[in-house]
Coordinates of N, CA and C in Angstrom, one line a residue:
X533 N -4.0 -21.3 14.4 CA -5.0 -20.3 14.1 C -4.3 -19.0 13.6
X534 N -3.2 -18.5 14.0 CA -2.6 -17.4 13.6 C -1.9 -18.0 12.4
X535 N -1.8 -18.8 11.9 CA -1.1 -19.0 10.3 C -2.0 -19.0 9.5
X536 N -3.7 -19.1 10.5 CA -4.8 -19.5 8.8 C -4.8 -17.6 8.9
X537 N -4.7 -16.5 10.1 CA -5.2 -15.5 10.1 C -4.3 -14.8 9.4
X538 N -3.3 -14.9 9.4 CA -1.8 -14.4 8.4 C -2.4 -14.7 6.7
X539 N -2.5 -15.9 6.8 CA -3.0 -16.3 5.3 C -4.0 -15.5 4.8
X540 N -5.5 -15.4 5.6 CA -6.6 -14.5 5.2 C -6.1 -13.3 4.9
X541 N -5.6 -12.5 5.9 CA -5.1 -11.0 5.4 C -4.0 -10.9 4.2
X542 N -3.4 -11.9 4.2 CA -2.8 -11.7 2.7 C -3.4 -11.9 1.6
X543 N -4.7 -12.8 1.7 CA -5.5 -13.1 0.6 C -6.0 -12.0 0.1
X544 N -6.7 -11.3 1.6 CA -7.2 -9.6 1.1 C -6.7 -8.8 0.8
X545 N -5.9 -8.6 1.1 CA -4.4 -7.6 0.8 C -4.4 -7.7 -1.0
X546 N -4.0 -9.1 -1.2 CA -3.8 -8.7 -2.7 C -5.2 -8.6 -3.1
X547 N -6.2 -8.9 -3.1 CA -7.4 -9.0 -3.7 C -7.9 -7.2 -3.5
X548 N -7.3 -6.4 -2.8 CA -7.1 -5.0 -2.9 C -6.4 -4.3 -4.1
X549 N -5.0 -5.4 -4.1 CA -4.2 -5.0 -4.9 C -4.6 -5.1 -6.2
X550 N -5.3 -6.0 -6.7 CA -6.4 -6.5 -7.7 C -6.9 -5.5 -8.0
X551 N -7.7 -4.8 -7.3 CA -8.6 -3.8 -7.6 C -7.7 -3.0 -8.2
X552 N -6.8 -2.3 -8.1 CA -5.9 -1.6 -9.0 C -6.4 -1.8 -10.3
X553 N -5.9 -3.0 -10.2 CA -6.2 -3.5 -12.3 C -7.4 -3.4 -12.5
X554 N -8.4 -3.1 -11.9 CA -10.2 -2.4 -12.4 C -10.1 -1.4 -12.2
X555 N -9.0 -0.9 -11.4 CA -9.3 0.7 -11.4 C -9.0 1.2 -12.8
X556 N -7.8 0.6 -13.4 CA -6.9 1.3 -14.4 C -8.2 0.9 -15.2
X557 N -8.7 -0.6 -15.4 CA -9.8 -1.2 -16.7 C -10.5 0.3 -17.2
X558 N -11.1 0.2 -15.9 CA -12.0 1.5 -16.1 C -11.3 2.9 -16.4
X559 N -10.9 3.4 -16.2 CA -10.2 4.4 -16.4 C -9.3 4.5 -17.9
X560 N -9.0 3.3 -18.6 CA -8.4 3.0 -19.6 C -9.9 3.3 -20.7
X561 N -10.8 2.5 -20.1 CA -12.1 2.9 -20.8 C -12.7 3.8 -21.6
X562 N -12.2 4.9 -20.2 CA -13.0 6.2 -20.5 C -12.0 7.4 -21.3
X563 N -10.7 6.8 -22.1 CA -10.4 7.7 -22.8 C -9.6 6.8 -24.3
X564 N -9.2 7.4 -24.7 CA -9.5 7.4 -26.3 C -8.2 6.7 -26.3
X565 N -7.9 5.3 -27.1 CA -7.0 4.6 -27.3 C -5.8 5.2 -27.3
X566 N -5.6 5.9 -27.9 CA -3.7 6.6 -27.8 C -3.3 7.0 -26.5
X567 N -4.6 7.1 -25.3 CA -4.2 8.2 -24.2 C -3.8 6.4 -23.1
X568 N -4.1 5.6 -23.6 CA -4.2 4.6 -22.9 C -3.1 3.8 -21.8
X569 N -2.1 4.3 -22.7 CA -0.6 3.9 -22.4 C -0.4 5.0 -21.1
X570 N -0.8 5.9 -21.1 CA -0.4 7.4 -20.3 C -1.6 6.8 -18.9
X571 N -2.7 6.7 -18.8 CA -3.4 6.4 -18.0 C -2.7 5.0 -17.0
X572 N -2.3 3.9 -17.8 CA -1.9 2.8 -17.0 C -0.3 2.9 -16.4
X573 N 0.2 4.0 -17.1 CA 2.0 4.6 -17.1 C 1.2 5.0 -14.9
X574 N 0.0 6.1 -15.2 CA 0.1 6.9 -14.3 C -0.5 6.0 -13.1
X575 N -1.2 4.8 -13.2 CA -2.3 4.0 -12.2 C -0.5 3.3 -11.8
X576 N -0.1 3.0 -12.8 CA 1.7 2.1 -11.8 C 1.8 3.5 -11.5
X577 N 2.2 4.3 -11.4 CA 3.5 5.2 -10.9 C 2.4 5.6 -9.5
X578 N 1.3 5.9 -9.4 CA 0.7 6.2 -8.3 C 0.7 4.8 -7.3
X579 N 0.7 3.5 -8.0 CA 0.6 2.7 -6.5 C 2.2 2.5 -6.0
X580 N 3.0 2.5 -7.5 CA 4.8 2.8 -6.9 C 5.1 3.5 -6.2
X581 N 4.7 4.9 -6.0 CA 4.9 6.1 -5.4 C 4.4 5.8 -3.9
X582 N 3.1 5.4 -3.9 CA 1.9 5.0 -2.4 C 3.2 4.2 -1.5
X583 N 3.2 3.2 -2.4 CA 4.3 2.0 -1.4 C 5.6 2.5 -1.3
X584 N 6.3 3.2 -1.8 CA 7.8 4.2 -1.6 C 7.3 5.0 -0.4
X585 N 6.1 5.7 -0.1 CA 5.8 7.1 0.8 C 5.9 6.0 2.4
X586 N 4.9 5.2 1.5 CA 4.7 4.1 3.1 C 5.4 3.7 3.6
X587 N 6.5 3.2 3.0 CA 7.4 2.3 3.5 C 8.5 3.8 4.3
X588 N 8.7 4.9 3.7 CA 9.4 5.6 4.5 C 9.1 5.9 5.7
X589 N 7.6 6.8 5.2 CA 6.9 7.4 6.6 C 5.7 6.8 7.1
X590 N 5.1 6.5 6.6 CA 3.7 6.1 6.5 C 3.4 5.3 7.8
X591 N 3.9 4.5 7.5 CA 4.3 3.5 8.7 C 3.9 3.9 10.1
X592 N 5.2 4.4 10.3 CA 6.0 5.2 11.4 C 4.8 6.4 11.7
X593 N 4.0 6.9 10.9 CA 3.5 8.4 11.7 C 2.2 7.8 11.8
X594 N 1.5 6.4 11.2 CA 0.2 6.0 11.7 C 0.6 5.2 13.0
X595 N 1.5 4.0 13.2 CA 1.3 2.9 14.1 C 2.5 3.4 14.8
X596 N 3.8 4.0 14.5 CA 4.9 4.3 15.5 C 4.5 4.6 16.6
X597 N 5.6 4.3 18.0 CA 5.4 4.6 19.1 C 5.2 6.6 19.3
X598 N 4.8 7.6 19.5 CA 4.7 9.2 19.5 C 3.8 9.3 20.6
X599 N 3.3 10.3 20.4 CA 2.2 11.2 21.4 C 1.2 10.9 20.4
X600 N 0.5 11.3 20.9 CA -1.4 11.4 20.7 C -1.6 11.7 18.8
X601 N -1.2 12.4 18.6 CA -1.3 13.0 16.9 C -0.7 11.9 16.1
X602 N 1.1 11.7 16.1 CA 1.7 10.8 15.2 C 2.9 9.5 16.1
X603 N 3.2 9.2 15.6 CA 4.3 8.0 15.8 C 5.8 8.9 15.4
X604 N 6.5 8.4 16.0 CA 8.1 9.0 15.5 C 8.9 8.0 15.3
X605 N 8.1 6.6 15.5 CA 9.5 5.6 15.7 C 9.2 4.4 13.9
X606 N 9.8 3.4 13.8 CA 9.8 2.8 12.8 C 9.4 3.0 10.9
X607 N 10.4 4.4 11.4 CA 10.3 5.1 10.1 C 11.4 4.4 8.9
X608 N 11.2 3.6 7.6 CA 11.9 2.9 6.9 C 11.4 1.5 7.6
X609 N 10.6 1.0 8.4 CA 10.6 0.4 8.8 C 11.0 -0.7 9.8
X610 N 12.4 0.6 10.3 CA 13.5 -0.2 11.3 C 12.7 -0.5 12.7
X611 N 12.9 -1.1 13.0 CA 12.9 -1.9 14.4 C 11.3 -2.5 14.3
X612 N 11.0 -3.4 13.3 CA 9.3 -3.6 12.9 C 9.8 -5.1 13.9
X613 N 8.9 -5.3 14.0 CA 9.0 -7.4 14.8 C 8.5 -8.0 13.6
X614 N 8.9 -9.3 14.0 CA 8.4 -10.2 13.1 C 7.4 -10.3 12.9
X615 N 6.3 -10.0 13.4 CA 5.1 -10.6 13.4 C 4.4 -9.3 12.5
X616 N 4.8 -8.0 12.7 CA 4.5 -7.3 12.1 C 4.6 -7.2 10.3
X617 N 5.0 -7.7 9.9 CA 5.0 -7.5 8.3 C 4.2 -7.7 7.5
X618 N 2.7 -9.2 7.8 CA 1.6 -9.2 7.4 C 0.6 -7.7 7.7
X619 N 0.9 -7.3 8.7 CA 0.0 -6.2 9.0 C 0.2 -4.7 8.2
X620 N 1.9 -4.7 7.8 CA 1.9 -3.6 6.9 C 1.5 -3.4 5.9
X621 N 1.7 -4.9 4.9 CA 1.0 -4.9 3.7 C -0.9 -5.0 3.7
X622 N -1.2 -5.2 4.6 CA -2.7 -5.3 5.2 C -2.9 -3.5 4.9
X623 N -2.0 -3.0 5.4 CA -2.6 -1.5 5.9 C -2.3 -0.6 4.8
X624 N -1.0 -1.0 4.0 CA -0.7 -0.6 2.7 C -2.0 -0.6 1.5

């Protein structure tokens, strides 16, 4: 049961990631052919950027071990367990 539950959340995960490419569709749409290149330049560099921030901090100040406000621990995502890695890209 935990290998079909691994599987589901990865299914959704990318099917999130998917949506990206309708987000740009649309947004490529609504501007005038030459600007086109510059809109999809900017839809990659914002989900590049999202997954660089996360993977530093992100992580670490939503789910790390801390006090009540943030997390301090598994920042770069050192000391993650195994089991944890389907759940980062889930939350990513």
């Amino acid at each position: 049961a935990a290998a079909g539950d691994e599987f589901f959340i990865l299914v959704m995960g990318l099917f999130v990631m998917v949506m990206q490419l309708g987000f740009a569709f649309v947004e490529v749409g609504l501007v005038q052919s030459r600007n086109s290149v510059s809109v999809l330049m900017k839809n990659f560099l914002d989900a590049t950027i999202g997954v660089i921030v996360y993977w530093a901090s992100g992580y670490a100040i939503s789910y790390g071990a801390g006090n009540e406000f943030m997390g301090w621990h598994k920042f770069f995502f050192i000391g993650l367990e195994n089991g944890e890695m389907v759940g980062v890209f889930f939350q990513y």
